[in-house]
Short mmCIF file of C-alpha atoms in Angstrom, two decimals:
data_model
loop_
_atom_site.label_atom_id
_atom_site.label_comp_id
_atom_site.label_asym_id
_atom_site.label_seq_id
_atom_site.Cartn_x
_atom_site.Cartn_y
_atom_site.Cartn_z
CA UNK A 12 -16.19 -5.81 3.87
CA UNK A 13 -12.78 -5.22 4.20
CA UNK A 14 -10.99 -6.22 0.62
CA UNK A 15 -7.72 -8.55 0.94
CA UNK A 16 -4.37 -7.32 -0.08
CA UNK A 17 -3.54 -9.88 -3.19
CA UNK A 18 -6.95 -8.40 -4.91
CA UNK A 19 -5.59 -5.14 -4.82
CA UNK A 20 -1.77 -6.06 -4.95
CA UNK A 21 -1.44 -4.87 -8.95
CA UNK A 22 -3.33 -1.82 -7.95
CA UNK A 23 -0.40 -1.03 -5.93
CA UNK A 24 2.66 1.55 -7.52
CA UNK A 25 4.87 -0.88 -9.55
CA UNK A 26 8.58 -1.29 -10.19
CA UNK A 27 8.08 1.57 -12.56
CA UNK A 28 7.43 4.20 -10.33
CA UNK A 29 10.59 3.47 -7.99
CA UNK A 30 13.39 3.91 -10.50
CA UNK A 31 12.87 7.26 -11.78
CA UNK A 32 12.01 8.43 -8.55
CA UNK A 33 14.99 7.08 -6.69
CA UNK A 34 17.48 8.84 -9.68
CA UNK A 35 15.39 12.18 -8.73
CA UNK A 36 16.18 11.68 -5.28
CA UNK A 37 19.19 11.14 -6.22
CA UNK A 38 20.26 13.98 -8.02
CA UNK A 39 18.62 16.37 -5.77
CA UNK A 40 21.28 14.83 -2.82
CA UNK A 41 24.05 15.04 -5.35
CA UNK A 42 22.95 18.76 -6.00
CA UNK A 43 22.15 19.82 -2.31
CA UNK A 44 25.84 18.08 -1.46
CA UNK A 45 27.89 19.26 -4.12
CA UNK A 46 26.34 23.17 -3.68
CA UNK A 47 26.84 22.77 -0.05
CA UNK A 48 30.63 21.69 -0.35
CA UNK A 49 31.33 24.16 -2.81
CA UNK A 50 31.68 28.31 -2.66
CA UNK A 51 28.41 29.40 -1.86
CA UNK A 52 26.89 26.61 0.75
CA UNK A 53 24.27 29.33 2.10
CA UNK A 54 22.31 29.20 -1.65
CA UNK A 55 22.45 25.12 -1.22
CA UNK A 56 21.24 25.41 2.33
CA UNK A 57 18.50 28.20 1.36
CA UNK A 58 17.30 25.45 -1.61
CA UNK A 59 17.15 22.71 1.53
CA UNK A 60 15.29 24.73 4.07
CA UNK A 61 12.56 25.82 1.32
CA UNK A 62 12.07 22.44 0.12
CA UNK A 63 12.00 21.02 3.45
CA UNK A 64 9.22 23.31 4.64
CA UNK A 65 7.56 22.61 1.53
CA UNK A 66 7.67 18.70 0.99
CA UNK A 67 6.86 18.89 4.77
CA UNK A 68 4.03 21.09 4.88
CA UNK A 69 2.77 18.45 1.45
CA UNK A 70 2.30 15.43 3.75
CA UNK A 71 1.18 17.32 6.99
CA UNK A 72 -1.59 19.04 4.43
CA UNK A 73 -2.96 15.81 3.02
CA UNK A 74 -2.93 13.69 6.08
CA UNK A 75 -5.31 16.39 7.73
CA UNK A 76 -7.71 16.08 4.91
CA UNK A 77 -8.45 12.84 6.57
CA UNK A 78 -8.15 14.13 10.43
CA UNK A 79 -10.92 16.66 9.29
CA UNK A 80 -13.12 14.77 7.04
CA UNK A 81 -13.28 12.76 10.23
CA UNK A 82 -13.92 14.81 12.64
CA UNK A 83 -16.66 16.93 10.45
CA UNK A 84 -17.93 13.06 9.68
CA UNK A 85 -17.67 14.29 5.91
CA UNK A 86 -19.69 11.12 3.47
CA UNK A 87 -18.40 12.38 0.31
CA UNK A 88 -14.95 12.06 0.95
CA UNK A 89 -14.62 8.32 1.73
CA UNK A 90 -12.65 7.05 -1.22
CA UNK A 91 -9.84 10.00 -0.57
CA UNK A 92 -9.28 9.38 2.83
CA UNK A 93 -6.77 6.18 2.44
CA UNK A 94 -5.10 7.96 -0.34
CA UNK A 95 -4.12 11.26 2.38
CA UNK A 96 -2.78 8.70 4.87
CA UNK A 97 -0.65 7.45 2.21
CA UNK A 98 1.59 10.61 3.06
CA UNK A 99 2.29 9.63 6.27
CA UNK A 100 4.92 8.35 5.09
CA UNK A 101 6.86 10.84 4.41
CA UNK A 102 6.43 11.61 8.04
CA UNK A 103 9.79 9.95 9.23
CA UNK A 104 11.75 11.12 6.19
CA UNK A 105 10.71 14.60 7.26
CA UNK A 106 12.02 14.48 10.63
CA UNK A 107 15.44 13.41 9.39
CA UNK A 108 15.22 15.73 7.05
CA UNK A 109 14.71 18.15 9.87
CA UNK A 110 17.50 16.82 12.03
CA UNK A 111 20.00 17.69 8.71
CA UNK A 112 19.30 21.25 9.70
CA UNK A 113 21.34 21.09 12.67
CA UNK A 114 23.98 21.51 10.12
CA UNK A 115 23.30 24.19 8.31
CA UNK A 116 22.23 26.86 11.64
CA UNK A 117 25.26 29.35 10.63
CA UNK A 118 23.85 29.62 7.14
CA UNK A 119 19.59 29.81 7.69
CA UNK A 120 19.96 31.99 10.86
CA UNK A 121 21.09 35.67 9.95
CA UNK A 122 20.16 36.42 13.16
CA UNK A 123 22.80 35.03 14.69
CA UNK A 124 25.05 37.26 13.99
CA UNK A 125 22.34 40.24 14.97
CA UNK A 126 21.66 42.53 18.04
CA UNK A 127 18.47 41.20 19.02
CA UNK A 128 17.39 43.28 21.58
CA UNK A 129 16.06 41.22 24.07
CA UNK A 130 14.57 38.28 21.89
CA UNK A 131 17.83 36.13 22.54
CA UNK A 132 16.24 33.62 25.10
CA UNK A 133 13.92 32.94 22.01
CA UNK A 134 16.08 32.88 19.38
CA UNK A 135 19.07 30.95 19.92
CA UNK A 136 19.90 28.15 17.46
CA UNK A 137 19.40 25.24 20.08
CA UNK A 138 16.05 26.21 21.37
CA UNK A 139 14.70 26.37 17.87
CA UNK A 140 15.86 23.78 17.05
CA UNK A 141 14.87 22.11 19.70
CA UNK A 142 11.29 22.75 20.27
CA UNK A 143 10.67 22.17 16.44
CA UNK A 144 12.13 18.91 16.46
CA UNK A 145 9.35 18.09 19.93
CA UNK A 146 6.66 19.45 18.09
CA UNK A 147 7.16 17.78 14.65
CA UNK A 148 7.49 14.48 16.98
CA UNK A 149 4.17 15.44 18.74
CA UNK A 150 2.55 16.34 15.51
CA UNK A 151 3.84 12.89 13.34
CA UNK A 152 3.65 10.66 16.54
CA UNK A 153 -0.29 11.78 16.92
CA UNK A 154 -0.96 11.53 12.80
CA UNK A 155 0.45 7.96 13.30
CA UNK A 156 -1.82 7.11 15.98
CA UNK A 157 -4.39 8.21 13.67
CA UNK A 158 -3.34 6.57 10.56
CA UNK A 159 -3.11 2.97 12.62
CA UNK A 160 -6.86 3.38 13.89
CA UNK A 161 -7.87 3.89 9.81
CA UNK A 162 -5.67 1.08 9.15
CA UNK A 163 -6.74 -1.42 11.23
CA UNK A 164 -10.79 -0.44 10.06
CA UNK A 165 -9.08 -1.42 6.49
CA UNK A 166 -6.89 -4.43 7.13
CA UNK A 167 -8.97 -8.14 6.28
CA UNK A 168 -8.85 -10.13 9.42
CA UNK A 169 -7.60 -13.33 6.85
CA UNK A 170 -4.38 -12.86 6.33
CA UNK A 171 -0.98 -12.88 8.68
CA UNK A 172 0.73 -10.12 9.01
CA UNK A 173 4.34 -8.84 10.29
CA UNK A 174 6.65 -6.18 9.93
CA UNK A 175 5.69 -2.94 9.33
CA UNK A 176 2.07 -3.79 8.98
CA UNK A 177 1.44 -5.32 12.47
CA UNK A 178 3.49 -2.70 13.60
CA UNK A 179 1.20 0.40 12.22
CA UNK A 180 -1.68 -1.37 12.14
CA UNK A 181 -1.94 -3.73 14.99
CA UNK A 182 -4.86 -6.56 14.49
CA UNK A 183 -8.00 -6.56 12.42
CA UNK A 184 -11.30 -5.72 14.81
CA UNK A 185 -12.73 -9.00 15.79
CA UNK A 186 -16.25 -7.69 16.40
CA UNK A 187 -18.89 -4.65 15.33
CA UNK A 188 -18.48 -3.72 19.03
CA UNK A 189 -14.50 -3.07 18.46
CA UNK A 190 -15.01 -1.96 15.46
CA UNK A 191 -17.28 1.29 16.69
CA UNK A 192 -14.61 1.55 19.21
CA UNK A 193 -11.99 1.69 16.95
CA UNK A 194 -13.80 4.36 15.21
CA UNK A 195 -14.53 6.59 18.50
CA UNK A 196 -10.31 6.38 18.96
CA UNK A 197 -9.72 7.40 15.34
CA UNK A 198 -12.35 10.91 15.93
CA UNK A 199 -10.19 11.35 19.10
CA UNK A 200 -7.01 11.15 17.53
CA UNK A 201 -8.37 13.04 14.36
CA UNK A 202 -9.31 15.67 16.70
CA UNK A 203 -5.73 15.38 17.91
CA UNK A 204 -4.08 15.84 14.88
CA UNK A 205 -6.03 18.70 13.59
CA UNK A 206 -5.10 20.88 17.16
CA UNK A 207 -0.94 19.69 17.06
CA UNK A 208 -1.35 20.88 12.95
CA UNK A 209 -2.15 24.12 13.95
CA UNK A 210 -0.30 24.53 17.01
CA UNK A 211 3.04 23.19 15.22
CA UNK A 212 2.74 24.49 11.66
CA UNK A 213 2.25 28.23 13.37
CA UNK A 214 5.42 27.72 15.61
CA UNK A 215 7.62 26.14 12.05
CA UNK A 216 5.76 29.71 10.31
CA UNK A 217 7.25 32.01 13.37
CA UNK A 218 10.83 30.26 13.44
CA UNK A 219 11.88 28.73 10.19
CA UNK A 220 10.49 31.35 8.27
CA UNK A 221 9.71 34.93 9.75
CA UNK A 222 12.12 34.89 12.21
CA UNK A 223 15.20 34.93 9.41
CA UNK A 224 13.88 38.77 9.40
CA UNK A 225 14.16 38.99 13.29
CA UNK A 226 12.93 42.50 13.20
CA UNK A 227 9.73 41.80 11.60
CA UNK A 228 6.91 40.41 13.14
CA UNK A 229 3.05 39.15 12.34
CA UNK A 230 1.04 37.80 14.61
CA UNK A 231 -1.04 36.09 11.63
CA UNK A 232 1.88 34.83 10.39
CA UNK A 233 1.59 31.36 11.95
CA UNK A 234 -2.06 31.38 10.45
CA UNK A 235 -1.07 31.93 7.09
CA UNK A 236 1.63 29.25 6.90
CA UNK A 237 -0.62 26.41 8.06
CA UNK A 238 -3.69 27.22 6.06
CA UNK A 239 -1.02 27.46 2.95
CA UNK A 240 0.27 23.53 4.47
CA UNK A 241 -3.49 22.57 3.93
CA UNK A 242 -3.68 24.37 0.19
CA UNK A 243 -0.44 22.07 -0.44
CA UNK A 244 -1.51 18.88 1.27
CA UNK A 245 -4.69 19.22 -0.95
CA UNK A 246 -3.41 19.86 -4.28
CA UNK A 247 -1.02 16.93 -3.91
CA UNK A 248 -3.97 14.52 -2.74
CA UNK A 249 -5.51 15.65 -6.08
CA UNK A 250 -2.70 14.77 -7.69
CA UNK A 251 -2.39 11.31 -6.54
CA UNK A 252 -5.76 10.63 -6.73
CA UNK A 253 -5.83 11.83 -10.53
CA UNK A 254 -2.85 9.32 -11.20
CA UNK A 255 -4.94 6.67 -9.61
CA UNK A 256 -7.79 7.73 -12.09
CA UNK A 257 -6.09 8.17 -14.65
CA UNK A 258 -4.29 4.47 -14.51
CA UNK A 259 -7.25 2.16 -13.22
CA UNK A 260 -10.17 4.00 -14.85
CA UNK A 261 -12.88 3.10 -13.19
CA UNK A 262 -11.63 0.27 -11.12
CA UNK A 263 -10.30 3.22 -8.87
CA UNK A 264 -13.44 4.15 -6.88
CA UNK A 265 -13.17 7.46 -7.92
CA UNK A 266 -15.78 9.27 -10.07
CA UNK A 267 -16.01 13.01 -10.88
CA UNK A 268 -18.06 13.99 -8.28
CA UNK A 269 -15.19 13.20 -6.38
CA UNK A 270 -13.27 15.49 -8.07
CA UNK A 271 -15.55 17.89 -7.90
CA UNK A 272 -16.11 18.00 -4.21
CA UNK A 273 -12.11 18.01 -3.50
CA UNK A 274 -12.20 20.82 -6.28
CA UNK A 275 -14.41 22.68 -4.74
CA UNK A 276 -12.80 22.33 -1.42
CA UNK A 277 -8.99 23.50 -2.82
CA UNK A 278 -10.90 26.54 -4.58
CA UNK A 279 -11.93 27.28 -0.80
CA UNK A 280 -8.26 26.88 0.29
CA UNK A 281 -7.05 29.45 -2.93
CA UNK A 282 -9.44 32.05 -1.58
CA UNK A 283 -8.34 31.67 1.84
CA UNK A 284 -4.83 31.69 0.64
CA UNK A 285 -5.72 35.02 -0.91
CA UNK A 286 -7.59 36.39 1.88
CA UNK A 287 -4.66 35.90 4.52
CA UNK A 288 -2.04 37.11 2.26
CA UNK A 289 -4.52 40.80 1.81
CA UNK A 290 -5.22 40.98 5.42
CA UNK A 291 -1.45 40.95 6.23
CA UNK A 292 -0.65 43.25 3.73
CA UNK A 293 -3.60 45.55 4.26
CA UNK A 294 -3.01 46.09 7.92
CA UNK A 295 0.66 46.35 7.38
CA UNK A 296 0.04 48.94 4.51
CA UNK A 297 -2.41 50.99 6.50
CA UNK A 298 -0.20 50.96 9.31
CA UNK A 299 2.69 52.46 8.02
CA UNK A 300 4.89 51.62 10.31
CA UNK A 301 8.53 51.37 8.68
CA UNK A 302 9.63 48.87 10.76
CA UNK A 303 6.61 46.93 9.09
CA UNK A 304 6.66 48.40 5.74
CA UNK A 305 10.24 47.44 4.87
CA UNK A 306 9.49 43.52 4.66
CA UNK A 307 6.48 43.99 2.15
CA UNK A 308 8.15 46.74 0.15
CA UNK A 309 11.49 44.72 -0.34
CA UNK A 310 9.75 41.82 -1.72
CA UNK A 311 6.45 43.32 -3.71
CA UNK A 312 8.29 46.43 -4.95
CA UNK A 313 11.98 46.33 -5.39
CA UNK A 314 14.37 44.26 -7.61
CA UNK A 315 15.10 41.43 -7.98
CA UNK A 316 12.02 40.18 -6.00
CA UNK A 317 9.14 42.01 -7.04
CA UNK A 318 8.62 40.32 -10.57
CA UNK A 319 8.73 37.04 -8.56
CA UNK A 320 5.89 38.35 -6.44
CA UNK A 321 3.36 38.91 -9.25
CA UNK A 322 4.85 34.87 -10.38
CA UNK A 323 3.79 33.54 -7.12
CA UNK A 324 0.05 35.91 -6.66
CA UNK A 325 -0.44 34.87 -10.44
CA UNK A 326 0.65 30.94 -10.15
CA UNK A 327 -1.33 30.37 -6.24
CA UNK A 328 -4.37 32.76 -6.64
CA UNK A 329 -5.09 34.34 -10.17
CA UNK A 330 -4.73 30.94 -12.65
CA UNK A 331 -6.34 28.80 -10.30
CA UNK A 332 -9.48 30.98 -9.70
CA UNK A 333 -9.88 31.46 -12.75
CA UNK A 334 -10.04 28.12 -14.06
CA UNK A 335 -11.60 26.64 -11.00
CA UNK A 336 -14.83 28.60 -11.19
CA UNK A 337 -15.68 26.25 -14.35
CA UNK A 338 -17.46 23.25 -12.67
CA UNK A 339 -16.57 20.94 -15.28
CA UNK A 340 -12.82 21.69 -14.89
CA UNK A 341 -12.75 20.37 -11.37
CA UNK A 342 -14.02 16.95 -12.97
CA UNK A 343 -11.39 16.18 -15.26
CA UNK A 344 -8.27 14.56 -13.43
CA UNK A 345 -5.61 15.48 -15.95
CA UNK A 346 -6.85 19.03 -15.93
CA UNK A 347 -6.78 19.37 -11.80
CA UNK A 348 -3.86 17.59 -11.74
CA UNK A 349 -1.57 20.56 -13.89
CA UNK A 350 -3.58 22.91 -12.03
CA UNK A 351 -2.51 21.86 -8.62
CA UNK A 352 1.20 21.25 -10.21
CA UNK A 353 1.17 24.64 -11.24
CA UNK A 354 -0.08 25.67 -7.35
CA UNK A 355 2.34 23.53 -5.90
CA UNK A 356 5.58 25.28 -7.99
CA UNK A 357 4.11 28.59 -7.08
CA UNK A 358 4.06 28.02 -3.58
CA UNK A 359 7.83 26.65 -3.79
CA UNK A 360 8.73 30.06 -5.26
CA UNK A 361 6.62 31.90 -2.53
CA UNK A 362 8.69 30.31 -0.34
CA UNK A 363 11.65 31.73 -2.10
CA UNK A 364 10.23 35.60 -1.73
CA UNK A 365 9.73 34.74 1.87
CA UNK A 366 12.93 33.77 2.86
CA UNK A 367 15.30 34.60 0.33
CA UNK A 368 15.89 38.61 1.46
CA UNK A 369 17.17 38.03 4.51
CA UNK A 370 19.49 34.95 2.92
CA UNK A 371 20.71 36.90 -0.14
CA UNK A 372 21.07 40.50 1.52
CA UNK A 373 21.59 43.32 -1.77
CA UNK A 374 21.22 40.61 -4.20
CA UNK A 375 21.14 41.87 -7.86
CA UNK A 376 19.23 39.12 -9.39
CA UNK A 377 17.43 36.16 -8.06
CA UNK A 378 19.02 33.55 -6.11
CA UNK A 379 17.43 30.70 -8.30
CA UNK A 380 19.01 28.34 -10.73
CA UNK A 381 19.00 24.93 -11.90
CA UNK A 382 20.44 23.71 -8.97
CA UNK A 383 17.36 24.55 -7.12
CA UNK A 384 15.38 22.90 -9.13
CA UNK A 385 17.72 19.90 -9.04
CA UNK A 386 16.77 20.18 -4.98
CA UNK A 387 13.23 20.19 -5.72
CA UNK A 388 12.99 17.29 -8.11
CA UNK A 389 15.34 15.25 -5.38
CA UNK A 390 12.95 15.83 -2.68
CA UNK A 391 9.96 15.21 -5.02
CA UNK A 392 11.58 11.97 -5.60
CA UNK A 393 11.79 11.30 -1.76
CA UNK A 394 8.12 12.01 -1.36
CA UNK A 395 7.16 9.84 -4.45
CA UNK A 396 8.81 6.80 -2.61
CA UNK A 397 7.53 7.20 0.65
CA UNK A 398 3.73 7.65 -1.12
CA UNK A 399 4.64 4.69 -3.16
CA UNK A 400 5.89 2.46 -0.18
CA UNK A 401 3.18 2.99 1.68
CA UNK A 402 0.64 2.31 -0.76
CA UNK A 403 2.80 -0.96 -1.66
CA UNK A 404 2.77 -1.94 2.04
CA UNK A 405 -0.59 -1.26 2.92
CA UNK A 406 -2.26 -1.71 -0.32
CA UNK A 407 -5.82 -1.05 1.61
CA UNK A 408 -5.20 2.60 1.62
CA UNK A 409 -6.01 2.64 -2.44
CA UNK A 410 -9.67 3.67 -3.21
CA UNK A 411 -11.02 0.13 -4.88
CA UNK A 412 -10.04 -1.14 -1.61
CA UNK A 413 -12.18 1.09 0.65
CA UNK A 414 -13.95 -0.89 3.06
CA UNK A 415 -17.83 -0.53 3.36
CA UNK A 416 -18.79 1.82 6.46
CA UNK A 417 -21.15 0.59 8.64
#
């Protein structure tokens, strides 16, 4: 049965959480603002786009752990799945984040001051723009439809509710004959969300992030970035869920085998990580076609980028197979949870090697200082609220409150 909110109210993120991560969030606007304002707005504006893309690409990771659990009808996963909808709510603060870009076009778009031989009707900054903004809608809109069906399979039938709960949750069912058709809508809009991830992350991939090369092209491009949104979405679930470990013990819900399974499923992700990022450069390399070449040679071989390349293949791939062959490694929450830290910062500074070139043309040394990391921390702090106020709001998504399946 469904457990009631003020039995799992203290399980909840507490007034301890929200401080520190409102001065991060904080900071990181002061930063972002301040470099923006000042003589070089293009490196504040580089800092935003990468951080956007990769808070965003977090949330839209760790919801679909849910969407495909679902739709696979996965058992072992049950006590995770309230815990990835929990990053829904970052959803909204995405899309305004999103929306901020409008402002910052001149300095993320070389190519608008390019000849680009015939690819203008594509690239022009208010048809990126705008069919970005109608797919993230599509893509949050359908994960929300998604999230309410999950939601209202949690939610007690006891006690009143208004707000923000009615509102994403609707009612409680009122029979086992709504209930299965509650759960034949959630599959459907599972399904849903697992098509619009694809289809959206791919088109963010081709224009937020291989198109500031306009010259360049991969047509597994759009591939790569949204199985690399799944590798983040699941290394941040394990983090949360490792927090929740680590501070109810084992009024959580969550045992190693847990653990183990998600382990086993983000080693998956770090191989296939690996495996896109050799196929590109292997048919690129065999290829030899300079007009291909260029964009792997200026950021694997040449200064300043190439000692940032072996950072990021050592930080996403190398450490974490490694360590993750070890079975009893994948067990131990504090030990998963620096692993998939350590992931997480590599894939920021992957990021970087992407789209920092064609931002920082002839640069002598990286483009990365503590400002940037002032930028990350800020919009770690935004996702650490939105995680927090949904789990504070809908207290049901926790593990100890998982309801039993019928």
């Amino acid at each position: 049965m469904n457990a009631h909110p003020s039995s799992i109210s203290t399980a909840a993120p507490g007034p301890g959480v929200w401080a520190p991560a409102a001065v991060l969030a904080a900071a990181g606007t002061a930063a972002f603002l301040f470099g923006a304002a000042g003589e070089h707005p293009g490196r504040a504006w580089q800092a935003y786009l990468i951080n956007f893309l990769l808070w965003s690409s977090v949330a839209q990771g760790a919801v679909l752990f849910a969407a495909v659990t679902r739709v696979t009808r996965a058992r072992w996963s049950g006590p995770l799945e309230g815990l990835s909808g929990a990053f829904a709510g970052f959803f909204p603060l995405s899309f305004v984040l999103f929306l901020v870009l409008i402002f910052g076009g001149p300095h993320l778009f070389p190519w608008v001051h390019e000849e680009l031989h015939g690819k203008e009707s594509w690239l022009n900054v208010p048809f990126v723009l705008a069919r970005n903004g109608a797919g993230l809608l599509i893509l949050y809109g359908v994960g929300f439809m998604f999230l309410r069906q999950a939601l209202r399979l949690r939610m007690g039938p006891a006690p009143t509710r208004s707000g923000l709960r009615r509102l994403l949750a609707g009612s409680a069912p009122g029979s086992p004959v709504e209930v299965e058709r509650i759960r034949g809508r959630m599959a459907r809009w599972a399904g849903l969300y697992c098509f619009a991830f694809a289809l959206v992350l791919s088109l963010i991939g081709f224009d937020l992030v291989m198109s500031l090369d306009p010259h360049w092209y991969s047509t597994l491009f759009g591939a790569y970035h949204f199985v690399k949104a799944f590798y983040l979405g699941l290394g941040a679930l394990i983090i949360l869920a490792a927090v929740v470990a680590l501070r109810q013990g084992r009024r959580s819900g969550l045992e190693p085998r847990h653990f183990h399974d998600i382990g086993k499923l983000f080693f998956a992700f770090c191989l296939l990580w690996a495996d896109f990022f050799y196929v590109q450069l292997t048919v690129i390399w065999y290829g030899n076609i300079p007009e291909e070449t260029h964009y792997v040679i200026l950021r694997t071989m040449l200064p300043p980028w190439r000692p940032l390349a072996w950072a990021v293949f050592g930080m996403v791939f190398i450490i974490p197979f490694i360590i993750l062959i070890n079975k009893r490694v994948k067990t131990i929450p504090a030990a998963v949870m620096a692993l998939c830290s350590l992931v997480i910062v590599g894939l920021w500074l992957e990021l970087l090697l992407l789209v920092g070139p064609p931002l920082n043309h002839g640069a002598a040394e990286l483009p990365l200082g503590v400002s940037d990391a002032v930028v990350f921390l800020g919009f770690l702090g935004l996702m650490v609220l939105a995680v927090a106020a949904m789990l504070r709001t809908f207290p049901e998504l926790l593990p100890s409150a998982r309801p039993e399946e019928g």
